[in-house]
Short mmCIF file of C-alpha atoms and ligand atoms in Angstrom, two decimals:
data_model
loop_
_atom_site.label_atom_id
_atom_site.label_comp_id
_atom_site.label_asym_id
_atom_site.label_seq_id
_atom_site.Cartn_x
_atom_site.Cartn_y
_atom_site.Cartn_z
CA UNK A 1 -31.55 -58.11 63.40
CA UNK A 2 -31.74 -60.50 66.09
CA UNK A 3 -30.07 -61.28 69.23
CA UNK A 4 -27.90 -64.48 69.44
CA UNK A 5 -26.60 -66.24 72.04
CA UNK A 6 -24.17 -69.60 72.85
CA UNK A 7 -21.57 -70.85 74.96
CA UNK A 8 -18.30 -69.32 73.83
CA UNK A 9 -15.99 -71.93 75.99
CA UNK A 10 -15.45 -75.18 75.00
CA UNK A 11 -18.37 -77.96 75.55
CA UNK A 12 -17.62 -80.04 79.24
CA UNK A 13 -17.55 -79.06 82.72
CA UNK A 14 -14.44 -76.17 83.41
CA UNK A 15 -13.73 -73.83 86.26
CA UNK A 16 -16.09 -71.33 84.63
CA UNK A 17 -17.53 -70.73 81.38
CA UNK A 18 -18.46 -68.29 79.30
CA UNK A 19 -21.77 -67.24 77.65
CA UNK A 20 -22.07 -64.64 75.00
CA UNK A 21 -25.26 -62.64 74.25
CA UNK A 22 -24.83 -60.24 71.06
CA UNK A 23 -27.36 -57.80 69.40
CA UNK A 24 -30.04 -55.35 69.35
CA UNK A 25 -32.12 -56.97 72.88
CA UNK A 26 -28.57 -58.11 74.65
CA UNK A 27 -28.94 -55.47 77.39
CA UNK A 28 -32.57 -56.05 77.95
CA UNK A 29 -32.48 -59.56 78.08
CA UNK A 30 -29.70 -60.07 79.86
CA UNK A 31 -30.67 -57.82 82.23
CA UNK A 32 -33.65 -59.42 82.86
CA UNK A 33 -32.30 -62.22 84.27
CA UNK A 34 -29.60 -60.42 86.37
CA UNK A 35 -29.55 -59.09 89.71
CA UNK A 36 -27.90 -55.70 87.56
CA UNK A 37 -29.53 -51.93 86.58
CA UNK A 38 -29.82 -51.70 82.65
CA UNK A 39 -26.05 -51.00 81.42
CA UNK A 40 -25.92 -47.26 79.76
CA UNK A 41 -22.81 -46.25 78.09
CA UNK A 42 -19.76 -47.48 79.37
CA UNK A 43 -17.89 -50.86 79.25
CA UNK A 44 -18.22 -52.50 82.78
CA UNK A 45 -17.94 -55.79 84.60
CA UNK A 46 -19.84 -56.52 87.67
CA UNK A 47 -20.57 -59.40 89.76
CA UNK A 48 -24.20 -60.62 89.40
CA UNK A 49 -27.29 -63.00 90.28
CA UNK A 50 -28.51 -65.19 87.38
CA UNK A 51 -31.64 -65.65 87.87
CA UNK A 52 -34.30 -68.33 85.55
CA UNK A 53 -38.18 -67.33 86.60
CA UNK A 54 -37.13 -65.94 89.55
CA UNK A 55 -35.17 -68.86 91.00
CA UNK A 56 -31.27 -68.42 91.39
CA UNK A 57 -28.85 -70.19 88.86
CA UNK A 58 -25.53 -68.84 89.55
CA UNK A 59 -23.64 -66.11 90.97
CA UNK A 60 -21.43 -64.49 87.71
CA UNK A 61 -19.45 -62.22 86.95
CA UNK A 62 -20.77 -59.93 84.11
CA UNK A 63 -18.96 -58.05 81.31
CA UNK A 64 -20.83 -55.35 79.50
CA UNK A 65 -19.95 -54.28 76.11
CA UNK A 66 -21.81 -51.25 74.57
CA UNK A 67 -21.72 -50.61 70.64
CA UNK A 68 -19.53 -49.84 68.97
CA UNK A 69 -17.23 -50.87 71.61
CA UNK A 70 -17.54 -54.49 71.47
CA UNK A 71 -16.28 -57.91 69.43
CA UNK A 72 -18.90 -58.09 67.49
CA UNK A 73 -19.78 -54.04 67.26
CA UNK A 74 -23.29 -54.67 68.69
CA UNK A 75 -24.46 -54.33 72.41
CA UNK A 76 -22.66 -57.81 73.53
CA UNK A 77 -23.14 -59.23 77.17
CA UNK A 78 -20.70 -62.15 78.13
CA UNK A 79 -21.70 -64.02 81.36
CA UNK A 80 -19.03 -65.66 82.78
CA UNK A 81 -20.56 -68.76 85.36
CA UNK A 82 -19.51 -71.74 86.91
CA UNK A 83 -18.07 -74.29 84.73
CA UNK A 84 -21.16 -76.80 85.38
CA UNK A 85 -22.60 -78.00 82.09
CA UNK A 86 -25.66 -77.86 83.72
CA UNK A 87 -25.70 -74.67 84.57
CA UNK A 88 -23.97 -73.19 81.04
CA UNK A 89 -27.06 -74.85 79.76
CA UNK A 90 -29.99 -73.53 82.01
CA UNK A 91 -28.27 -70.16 81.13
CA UNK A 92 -28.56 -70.13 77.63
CA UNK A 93 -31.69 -71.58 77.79
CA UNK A 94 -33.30 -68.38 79.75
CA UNK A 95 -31.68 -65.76 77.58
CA UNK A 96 -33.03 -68.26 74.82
CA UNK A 97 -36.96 -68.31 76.31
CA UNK A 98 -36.10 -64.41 76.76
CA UNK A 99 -35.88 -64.11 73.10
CA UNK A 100 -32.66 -64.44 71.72
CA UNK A 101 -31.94 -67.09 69.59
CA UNK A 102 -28.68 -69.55 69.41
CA UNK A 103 -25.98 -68.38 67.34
CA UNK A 104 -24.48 -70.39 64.21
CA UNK A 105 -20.60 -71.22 63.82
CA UNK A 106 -18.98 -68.13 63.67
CA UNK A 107 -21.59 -65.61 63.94
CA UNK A 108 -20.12 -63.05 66.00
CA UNK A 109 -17.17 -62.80 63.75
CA UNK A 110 -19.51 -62.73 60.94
CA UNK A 111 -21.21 -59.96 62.59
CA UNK A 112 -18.10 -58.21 63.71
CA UNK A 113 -17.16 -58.43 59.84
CA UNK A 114 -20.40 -56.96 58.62
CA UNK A 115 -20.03 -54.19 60.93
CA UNK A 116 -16.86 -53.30 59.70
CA UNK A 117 -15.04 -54.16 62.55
CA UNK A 118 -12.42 -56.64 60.62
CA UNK A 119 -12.52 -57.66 57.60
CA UNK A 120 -12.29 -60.93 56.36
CA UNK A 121 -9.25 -62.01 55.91
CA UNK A 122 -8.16 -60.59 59.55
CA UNK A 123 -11.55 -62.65 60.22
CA UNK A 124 -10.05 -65.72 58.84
CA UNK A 125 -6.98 -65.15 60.81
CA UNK A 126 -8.96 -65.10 63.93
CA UNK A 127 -9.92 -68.70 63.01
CA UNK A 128 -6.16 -69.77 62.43
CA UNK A 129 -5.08 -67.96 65.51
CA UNK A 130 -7.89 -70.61 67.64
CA UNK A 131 -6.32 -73.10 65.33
CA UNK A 132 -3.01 -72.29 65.81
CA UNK A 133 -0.76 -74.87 67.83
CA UNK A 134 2.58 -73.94 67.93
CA UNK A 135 4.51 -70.30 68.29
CA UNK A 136 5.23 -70.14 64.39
CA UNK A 137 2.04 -70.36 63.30
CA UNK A 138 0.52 -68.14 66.41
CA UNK A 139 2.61 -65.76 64.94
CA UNK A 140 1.57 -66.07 61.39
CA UNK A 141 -2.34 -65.81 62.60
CA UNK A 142 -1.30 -62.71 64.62
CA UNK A 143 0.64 -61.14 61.95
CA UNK A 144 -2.31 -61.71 59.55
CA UNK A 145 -4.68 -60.11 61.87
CA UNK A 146 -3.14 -56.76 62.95
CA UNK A 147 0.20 -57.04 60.81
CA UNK A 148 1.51 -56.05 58.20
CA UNK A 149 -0.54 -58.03 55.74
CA UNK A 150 -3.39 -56.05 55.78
CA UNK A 151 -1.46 -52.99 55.55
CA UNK A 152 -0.08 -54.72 52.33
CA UNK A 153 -2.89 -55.79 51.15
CA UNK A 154 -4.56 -52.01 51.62
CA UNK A 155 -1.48 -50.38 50.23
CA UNK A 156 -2.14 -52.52 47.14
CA UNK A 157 -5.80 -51.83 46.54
CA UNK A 158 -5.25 -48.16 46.98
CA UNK A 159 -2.57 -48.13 44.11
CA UNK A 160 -4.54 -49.88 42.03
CA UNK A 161 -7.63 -47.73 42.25
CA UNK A 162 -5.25 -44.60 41.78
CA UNK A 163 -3.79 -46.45 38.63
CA UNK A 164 -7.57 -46.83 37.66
CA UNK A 165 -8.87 -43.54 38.16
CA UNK A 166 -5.86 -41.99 36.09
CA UNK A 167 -6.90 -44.30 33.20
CA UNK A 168 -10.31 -43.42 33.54
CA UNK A 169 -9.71 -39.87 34.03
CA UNK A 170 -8.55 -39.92 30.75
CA UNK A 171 -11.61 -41.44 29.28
CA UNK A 172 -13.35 -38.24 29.92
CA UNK A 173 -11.31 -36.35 28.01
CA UNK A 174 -11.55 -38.84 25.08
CA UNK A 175 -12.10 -36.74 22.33
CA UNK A 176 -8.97 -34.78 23.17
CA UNK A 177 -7.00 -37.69 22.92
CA UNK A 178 -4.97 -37.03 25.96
CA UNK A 179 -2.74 -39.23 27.89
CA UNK A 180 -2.44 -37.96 31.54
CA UNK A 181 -0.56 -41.07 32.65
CA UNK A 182 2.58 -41.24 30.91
CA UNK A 183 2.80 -44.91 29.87
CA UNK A 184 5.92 -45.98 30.63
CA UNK A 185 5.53 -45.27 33.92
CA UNK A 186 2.66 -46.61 33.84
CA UNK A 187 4.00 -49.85 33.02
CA UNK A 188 6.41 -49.23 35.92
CA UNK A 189 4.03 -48.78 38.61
CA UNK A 190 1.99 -52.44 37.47
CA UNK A 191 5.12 -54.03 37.16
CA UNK A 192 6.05 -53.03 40.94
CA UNK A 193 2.76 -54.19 41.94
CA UNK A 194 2.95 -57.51 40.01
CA UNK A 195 6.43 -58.29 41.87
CA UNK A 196 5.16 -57.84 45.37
CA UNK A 197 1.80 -60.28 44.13
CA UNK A 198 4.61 -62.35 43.21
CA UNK A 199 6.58 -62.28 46.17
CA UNK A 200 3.63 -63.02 48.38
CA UNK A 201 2.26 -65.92 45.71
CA UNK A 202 5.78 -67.35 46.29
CA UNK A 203 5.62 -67.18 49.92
CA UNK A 204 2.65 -69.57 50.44
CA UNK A 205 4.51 -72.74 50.33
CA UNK A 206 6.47 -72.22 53.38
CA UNK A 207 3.44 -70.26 54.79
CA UNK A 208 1.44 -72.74 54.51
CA UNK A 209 3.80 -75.46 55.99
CA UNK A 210 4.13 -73.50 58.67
CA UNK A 211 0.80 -73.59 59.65
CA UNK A 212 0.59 -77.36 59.06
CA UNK A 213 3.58 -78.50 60.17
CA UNK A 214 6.80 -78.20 57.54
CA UNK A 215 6.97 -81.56 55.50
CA UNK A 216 10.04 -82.58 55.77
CA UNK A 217 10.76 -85.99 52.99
CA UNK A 218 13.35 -88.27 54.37
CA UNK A 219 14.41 -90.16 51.21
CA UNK A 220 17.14 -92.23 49.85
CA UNK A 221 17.85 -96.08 48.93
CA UNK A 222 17.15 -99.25 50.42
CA UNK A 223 18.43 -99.79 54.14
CA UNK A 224 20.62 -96.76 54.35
CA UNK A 225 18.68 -96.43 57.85
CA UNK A 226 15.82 -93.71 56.93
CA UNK A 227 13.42 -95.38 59.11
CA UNK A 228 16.08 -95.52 61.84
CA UNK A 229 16.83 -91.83 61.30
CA UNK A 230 13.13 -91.00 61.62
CA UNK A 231 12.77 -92.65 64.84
CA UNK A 232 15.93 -91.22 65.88
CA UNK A 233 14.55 -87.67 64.99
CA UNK A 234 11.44 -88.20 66.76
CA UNK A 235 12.87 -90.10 70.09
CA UNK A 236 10.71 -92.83 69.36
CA UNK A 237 10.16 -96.31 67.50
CA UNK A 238 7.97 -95.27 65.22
CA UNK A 239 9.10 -97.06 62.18
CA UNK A 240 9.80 -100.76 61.26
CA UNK A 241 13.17 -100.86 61.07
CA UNK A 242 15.48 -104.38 59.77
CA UNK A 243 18.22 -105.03 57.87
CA UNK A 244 16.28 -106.56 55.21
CA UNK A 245 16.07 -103.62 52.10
CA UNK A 246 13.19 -102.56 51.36
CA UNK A 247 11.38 -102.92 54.66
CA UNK A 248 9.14 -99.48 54.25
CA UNK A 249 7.06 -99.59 51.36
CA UNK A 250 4.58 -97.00 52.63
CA UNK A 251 5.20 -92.96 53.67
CA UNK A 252 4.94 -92.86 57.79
CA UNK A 253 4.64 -89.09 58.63
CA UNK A 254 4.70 -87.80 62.56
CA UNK A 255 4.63 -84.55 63.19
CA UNK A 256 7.17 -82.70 66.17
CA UNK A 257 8.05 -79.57 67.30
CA UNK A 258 11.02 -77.86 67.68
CA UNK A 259 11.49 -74.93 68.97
CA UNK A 260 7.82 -73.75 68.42
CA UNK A 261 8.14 -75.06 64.79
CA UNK A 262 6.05 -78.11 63.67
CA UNK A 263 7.66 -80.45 61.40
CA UNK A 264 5.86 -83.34 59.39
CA UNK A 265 8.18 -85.65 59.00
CA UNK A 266 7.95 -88.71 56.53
CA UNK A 267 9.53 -91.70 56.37
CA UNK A 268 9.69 -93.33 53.03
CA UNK A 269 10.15 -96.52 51.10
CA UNK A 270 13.60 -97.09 49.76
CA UNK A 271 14.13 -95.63 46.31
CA UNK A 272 15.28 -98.77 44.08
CA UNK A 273 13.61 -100.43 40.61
CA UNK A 274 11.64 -103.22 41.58
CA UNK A 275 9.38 -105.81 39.66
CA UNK A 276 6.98 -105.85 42.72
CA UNK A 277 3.55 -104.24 42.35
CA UNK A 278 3.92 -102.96 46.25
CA UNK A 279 7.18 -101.72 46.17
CA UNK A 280 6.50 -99.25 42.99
CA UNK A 281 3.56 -98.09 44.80
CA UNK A 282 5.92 -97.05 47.45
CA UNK A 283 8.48 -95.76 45.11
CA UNK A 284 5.53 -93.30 43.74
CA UNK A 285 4.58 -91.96 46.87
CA UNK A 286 8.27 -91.34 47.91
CA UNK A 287 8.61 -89.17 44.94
CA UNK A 288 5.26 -87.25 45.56
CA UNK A 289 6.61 -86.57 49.32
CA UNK A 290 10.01 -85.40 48.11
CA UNK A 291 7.91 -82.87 45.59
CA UNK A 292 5.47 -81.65 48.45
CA UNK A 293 8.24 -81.39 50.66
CA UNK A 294 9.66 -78.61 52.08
CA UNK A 295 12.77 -79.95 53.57
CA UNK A 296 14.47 -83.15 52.09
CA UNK A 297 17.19 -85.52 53.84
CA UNK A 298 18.94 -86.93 51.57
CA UNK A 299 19.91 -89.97 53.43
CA UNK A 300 22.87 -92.02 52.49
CA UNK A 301 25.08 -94.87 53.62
CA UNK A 302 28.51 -93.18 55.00
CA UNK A 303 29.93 -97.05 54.82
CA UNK A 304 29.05 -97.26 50.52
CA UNK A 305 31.48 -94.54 48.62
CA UNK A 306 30.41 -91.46 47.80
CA UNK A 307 30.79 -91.02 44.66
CA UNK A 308 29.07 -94.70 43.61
CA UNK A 309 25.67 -93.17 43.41
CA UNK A 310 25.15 -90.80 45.46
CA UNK A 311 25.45 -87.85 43.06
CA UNK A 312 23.57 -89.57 40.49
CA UNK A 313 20.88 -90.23 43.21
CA UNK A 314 20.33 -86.88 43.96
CA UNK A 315 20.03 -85.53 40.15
CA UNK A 316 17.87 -87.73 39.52
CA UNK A 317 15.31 -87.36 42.35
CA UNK A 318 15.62 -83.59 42.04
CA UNK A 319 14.83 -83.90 38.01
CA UNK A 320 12.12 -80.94 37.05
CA UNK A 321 11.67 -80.17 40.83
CA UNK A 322 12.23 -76.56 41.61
CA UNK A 323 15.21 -76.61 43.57
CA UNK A 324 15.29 -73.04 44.64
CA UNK A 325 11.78 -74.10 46.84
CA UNK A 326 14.04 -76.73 48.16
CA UNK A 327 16.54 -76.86 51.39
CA UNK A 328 18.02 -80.24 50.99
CA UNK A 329 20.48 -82.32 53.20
CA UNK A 330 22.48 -84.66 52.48
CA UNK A 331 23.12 -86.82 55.79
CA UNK A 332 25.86 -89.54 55.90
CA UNK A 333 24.11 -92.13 58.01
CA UNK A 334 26.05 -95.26 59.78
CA UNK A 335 28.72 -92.74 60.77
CA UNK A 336 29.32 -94.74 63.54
CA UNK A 337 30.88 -97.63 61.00
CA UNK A 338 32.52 -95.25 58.56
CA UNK A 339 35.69 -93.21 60.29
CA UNK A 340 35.83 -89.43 59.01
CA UNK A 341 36.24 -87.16 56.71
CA UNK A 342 32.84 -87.45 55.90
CA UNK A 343 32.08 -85.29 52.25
CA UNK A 344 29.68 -82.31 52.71
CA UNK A 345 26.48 -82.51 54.90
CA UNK A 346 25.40 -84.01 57.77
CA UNK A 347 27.08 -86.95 59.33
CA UNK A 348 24.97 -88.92 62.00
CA UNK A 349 24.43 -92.43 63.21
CA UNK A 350 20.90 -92.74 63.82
CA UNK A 351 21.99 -95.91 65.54
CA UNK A 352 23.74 -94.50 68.49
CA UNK A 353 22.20 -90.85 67.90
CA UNK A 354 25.22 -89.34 67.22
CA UNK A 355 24.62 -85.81 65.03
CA UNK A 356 21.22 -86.36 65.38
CA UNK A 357 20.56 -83.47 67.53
CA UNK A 358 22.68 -80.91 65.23
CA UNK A 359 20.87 -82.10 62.35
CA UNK A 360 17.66 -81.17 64.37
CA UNK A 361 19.19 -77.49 64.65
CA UNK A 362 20.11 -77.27 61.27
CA UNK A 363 16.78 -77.73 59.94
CA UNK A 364 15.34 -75.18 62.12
CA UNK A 365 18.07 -72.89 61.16
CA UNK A 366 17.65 -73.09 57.46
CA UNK A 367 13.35 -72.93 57.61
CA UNK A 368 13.86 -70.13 59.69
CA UNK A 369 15.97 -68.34 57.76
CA UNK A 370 13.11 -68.55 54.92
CA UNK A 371 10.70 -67.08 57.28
CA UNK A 372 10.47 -63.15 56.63
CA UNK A 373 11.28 -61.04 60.13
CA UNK A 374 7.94 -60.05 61.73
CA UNK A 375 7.17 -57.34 58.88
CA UNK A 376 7.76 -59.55 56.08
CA UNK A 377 4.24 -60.98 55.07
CA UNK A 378 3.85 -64.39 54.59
CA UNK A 379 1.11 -66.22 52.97
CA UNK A 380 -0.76 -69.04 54.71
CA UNK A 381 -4.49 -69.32 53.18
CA UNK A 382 -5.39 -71.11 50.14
CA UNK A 383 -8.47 -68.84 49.01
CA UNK A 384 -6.18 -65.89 48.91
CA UNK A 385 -3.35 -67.89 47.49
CA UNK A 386 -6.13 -68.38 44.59
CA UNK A 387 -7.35 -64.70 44.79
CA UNK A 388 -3.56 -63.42 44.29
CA UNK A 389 -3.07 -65.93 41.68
CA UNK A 390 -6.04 -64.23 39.67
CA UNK A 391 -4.86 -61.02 40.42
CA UNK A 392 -1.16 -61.57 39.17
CA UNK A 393 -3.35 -62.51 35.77
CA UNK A 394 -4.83 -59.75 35.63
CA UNK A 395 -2.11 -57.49 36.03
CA UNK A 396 0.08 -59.64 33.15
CA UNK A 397 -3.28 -59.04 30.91
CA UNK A 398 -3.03 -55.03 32.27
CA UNK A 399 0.79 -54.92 31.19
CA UNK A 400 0.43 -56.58 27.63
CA UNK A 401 -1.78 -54.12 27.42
CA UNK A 402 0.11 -51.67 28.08
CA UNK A 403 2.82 -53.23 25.98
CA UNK A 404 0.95 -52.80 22.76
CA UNK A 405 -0.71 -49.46 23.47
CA UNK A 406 -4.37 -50.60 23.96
CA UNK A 407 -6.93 -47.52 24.32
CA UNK A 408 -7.02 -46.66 28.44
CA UNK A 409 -10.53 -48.14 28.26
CA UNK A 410 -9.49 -51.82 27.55
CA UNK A 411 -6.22 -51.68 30.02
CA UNK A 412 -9.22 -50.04 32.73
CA UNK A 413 -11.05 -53.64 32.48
CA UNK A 414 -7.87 -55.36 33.52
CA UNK A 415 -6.80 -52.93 35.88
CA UNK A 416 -10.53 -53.38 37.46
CA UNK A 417 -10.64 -57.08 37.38
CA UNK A 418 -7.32 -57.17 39.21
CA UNK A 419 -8.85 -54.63 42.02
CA UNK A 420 -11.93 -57.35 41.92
CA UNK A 421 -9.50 -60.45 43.28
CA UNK A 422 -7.61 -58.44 45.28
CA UNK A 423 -10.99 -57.60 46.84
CA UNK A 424 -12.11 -60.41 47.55
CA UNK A 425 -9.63 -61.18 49.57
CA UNK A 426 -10.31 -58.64 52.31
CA UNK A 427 -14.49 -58.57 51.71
CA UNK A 428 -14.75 -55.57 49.88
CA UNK A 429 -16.08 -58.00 47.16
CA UNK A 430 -17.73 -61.15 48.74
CA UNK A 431 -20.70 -64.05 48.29
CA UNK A 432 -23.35 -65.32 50.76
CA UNK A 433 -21.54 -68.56 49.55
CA UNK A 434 -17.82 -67.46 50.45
CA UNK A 435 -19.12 -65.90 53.81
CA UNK A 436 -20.99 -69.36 54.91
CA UNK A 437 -17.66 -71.23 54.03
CA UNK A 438 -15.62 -69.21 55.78
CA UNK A 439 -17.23 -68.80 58.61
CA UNK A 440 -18.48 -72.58 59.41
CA UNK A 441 -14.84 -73.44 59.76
CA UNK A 442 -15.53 -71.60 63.29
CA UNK A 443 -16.93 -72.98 66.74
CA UNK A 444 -20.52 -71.43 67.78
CA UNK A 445 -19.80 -69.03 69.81
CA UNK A 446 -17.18 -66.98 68.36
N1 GTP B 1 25.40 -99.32 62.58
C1 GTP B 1 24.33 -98.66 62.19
N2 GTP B 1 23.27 -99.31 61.67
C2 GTP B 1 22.22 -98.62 61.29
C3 GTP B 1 22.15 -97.21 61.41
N3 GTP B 1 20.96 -96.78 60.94
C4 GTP B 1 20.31 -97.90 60.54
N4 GTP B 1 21.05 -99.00 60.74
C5 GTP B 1 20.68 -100.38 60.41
O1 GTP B 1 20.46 -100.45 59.03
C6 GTP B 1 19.39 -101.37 58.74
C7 GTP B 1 18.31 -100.67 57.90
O2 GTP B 1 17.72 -99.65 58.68
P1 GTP B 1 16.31 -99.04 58.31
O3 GTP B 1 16.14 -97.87 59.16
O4 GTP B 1 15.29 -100.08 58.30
O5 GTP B 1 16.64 -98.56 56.82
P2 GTP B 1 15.64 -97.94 55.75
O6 GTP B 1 16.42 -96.95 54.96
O7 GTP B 1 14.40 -97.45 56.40
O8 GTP B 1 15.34 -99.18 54.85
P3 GTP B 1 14.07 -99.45 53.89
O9 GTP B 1 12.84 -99.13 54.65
O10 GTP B 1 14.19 -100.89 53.59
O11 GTP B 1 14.26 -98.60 52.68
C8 GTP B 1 18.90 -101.84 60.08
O12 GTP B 1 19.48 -103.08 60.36
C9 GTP B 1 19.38 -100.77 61.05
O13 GTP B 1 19.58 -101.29 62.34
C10 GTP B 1 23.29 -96.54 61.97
O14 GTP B 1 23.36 -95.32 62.13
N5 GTP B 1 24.34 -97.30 62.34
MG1 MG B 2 12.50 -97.91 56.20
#
C-alpha cells in the first residue's frame, strides 16, 4: 500500500494550512524532513522544523497519529504550516520526492472505509457534513454519521440475517419437514421490517429538501401579486413585478434561510388558459414546481371573493398530487385593499409587508414539525433512497411468499436479496464502480 499525501485545506493563501501524509512510510518520511525523533506509539503534537534538502521551509506544528488511532486507521502525519501557497506546495513536494505519492479525491475516507473505520454511508455523510450549509442540514450529516441511522440501519440487517438463518436452519432438516419458524410470525416480523423501510423511503422527500434547500412553489393566477410576495419574502426585488397579468412566464427560484433552514423559493407564472406558445410553457413549469414542491402558497387576491374561484383553483392544481406530502397555504394577498375577516390562511400585503413576517414563521413551523426529533432518522441520499426502494421489493416478494406457503428455500432468496440492498447501503456489499463515485464527490485531501 502506498503512502499519500495532499493539502487538506482549501487551495489559496490562509493563516496556516494543513498537509496530510497517510500510510505505511508516513512516519519515516515525514520524519525525514522534520526537526522531530521517529514518533513510537502515542498520539502527539509537537512544534517542528520543515526542512527540503537540508534547507529550512517552515516552522510547523506537527500532529502525529499512530494506527489504529487515526482518520484514516493508518500511521497519518498532518503538518500544519504557514498559509503561503508557496510553501503548502514546497511541502508536499518533499514528502512527494520522499516517496509518497499525491492522494486522489477522497482517499483518506476511502481508506478510513476500507479499514473499517466507517462505513460508507457514515462516509458519505462526512461528504454532506463539508457540504452542509445551514444548521438543518449540519444536523442531518451529523445524525447520519454517528446517529441513529446507522444504528437503524444495523438493527435492520441483523434481523434480517436472524430471519434468514431460521429459514435456512430449517433447510437442514429438510427431510423432516420441520418448520422451526412459525409462519405467521414470521410474516409478522417482515411486515415490521417492511414498515420501518417504508417509513424511512417516505422520509426522503423532506430529507432531501432539507439538504437542498425546501422548495417552496408560490402559485396562483395572474397578478394576484406572487412575484411581489416573493420579493417581499426574500427582502429584495428579485422579480418583475407590474400590473399587467401575466408578467412572469418563467419559474424564478432564490434560495434563503430562516432560522438555519434553507428554503428554495419559486416564483411562478400566473396560472390562466392562454393561446400563447410562451405563456403555456410557463403554465407547465408552474405545475411541475407545485408537484416538486414541498411547501405551496397558494396565493390569492383578498380584493376578488372567495368563493369565485378560489376553491375550484385549488382542486384543481392539487388533482392526483399527493396531498398528505403537501403543507399548503393559502395567503390572501392585497390585504391592505380588502378590510377583514379574511377566510382561513394567511392574510398579507406583500405591498406594504404586512403578515409577511408571520407567514415566514409559519412555514418554518409547519416543515419543522415534519422533521423527526434528533432520533428520528431521516433520509437524505438518493443511492440509498434507491437501495431501500429495492429492499422494500424484496421484502413484498419475501411476504407473498410467505402468503402462499412457498418452501423456506424460495422465501430464503428473497429474504437474501433484501439483506443484499440493504447492504449496499452501508458497504458490506459494494463495487470498485460505486466506491469511485462516491468518493470523487470529495476534495483531495480528505
Ligand atoms: N395594493 C397592493 N398591490 C399589490 C400587492 N401585491 C402586488 N400588488 C400589485 O399587483 C400587481 C401584480 O403584482 P405581481 O407581483 O406582478 O403579480 P403576479 O402574481 O406575479 O403576476 P403575474 O406574474 O402576471 O402572474 C402589481 O401592480 C403589484 O404592485 C399588495 O399586497 N397590495
Ligand atoms: Mg409574477
Amino acid at each position: 500500500m502506498s503512502t499519500i499525501a495532499a493539502i487538506s485545506t482549501p487551495s489559496g493563501i490562509g493563516g496556516i494550512a494543513v498537509i496530510r501524509l497517510s500510510g505505511p512510510e508516513a512516519f519515516a518520511i515525514a520524519s525525514h524532513h522534520l526537526s522531530l525523533p521517529r514518533p513510537t506509539v502515542r498520539p502527539a503534537t509537537a512544534f517542528a522544523h520543515f526542512r527540503r534538502d537540508g534547507e529550512l521551509v517552515d516552522e510547523v506544528v506537527v500532529t502525529v497519529f499512530p494506527t489504529p488511532h487515526s482518520y484514516t486507521g493508518d500511521d497519518t502525519v498532518e503538518i500544519s504550516c504557514h498559509g503561503s501557497s508557496y510553501v503548502q506546495q514546497a511541502i508536499l513536494q518533499a514528502l512527494i520526492d520522499s516517496g509518497a505519492r499525491l492522494a486522489e479525491p477522497g482517499e483518506f475516507t476511502r481508506r478510513a472505509f476500507l479499514n473499517g473505520k466507517l462505513n460508507l454511508s457514515q462516509a458519505e455523510a462526512v461528504a454532506d457534513l463539508i457540504d452542509s450549509t445551514n444548521a438543518a442540514s449540519h444536523q442531518l450529516a451529523l445524525s447520519q454519521l454517528r446517529g441513529g441511522y446507522a444504528d437503524l440501519l444495523d438493527q435492520m440487517r441483523q434481523q434480517l440475517v436472524d430471519l434468514t438463518a431460521l429459514l435456512e436452519l430449517e433447510l437442514d432438516f429438510s427431510e423432516e419437514d420441520v418448520e422451526f419458524a412459525d409462519r405467521k410470525q414470521l410474516h409478522h416480523l417482515v411486515d415490521s421490517l417492511r414498515q420501518e423501510v417504508a417509513r424511512l423511503i417516505g422520509s426522503f422527500q423532506l430529507g432531501n429538501a432539507i439538504k437542498n434547500g425546501v422548495p417552496v412553489a408560490i402559485v396562483g393566477r395572474p397578478n394576484v401579486g406572487k412575484s411581489s410576495l416573493l420579493n417581499a419574502l426574500l427582502a429584495d426585488d428579485r422579480a418583475i413585478v407590474s400590473p399587467i397579468p401575466g408578467t412572469t412566464r418563467d419559474t424564478i427560484e432564490e434560495t434563503f434561510t430562516i432560522d438555519g433552514l434553507t428554503f428554495r423559493f419559486i416564483d411562478t407564472a400566473g396560472l390562466r388558459d392562454s393561446d400563447d406558445p410562451v405563456e403555456s410553457i410557463g403554465f407547465d413549469r408552474a405545475i411541475k414546481a407545485i408537484r416538486k414542491a414541498t411547501v405551496i402558497l397558494f396565493v390569492r387576491d383578498a380584493t376578488v371573493p372567495f368563493t369565485e374561484y378560489a376553491i375550484d383553483d385549488i382542486a384543481y392544481l392539487l388533482d392526483d398530487i399527493p396531498q398528505k406530502e403537501k403543507i399548503i397555504f393559502i395567503v390572501h394577498n392585497k390585504a391592505d385593499l380588502a378590510p377583514p375577516p379574511y377566510p382561513p390562511g394567511n392574510a398579507v400585503s406583500a405591498k406594504t409587508g404586512t403578515g409577511v413576517d408571520q407567514l415566514k414563521q409559519d412555514i418554518l413551523k409547519a416543515v419543522r414539525r415534519r422533521i423527526p426529533n434528533s432520533d428520528g432518522v431521516m433520509l437524505t441520499n438518493l443511492r440509498h433512497y434507491e437501495a431501500l426502494r429495492q429492499v422494500a421489493a424484496s421484502l413484498d416478494e419475501v411476504l407473498q411468499g410467505l402468503d402462499n406457503r412457498l418452501p423456506a428455500d424460495l422465501v430464503a432468496i428473497d429474504l437474501r436479496n433484501a439483506l443484499h440492498h440493504l447492504g449496499t447501503i452501508t458497504g458490506q456489499v459494494t463495487t470498485d464502480e460505486v466506491l469511485g463515485t462516491i468518493f470523487s464527490r470529495f476534495c483531495v485531501g480528505k
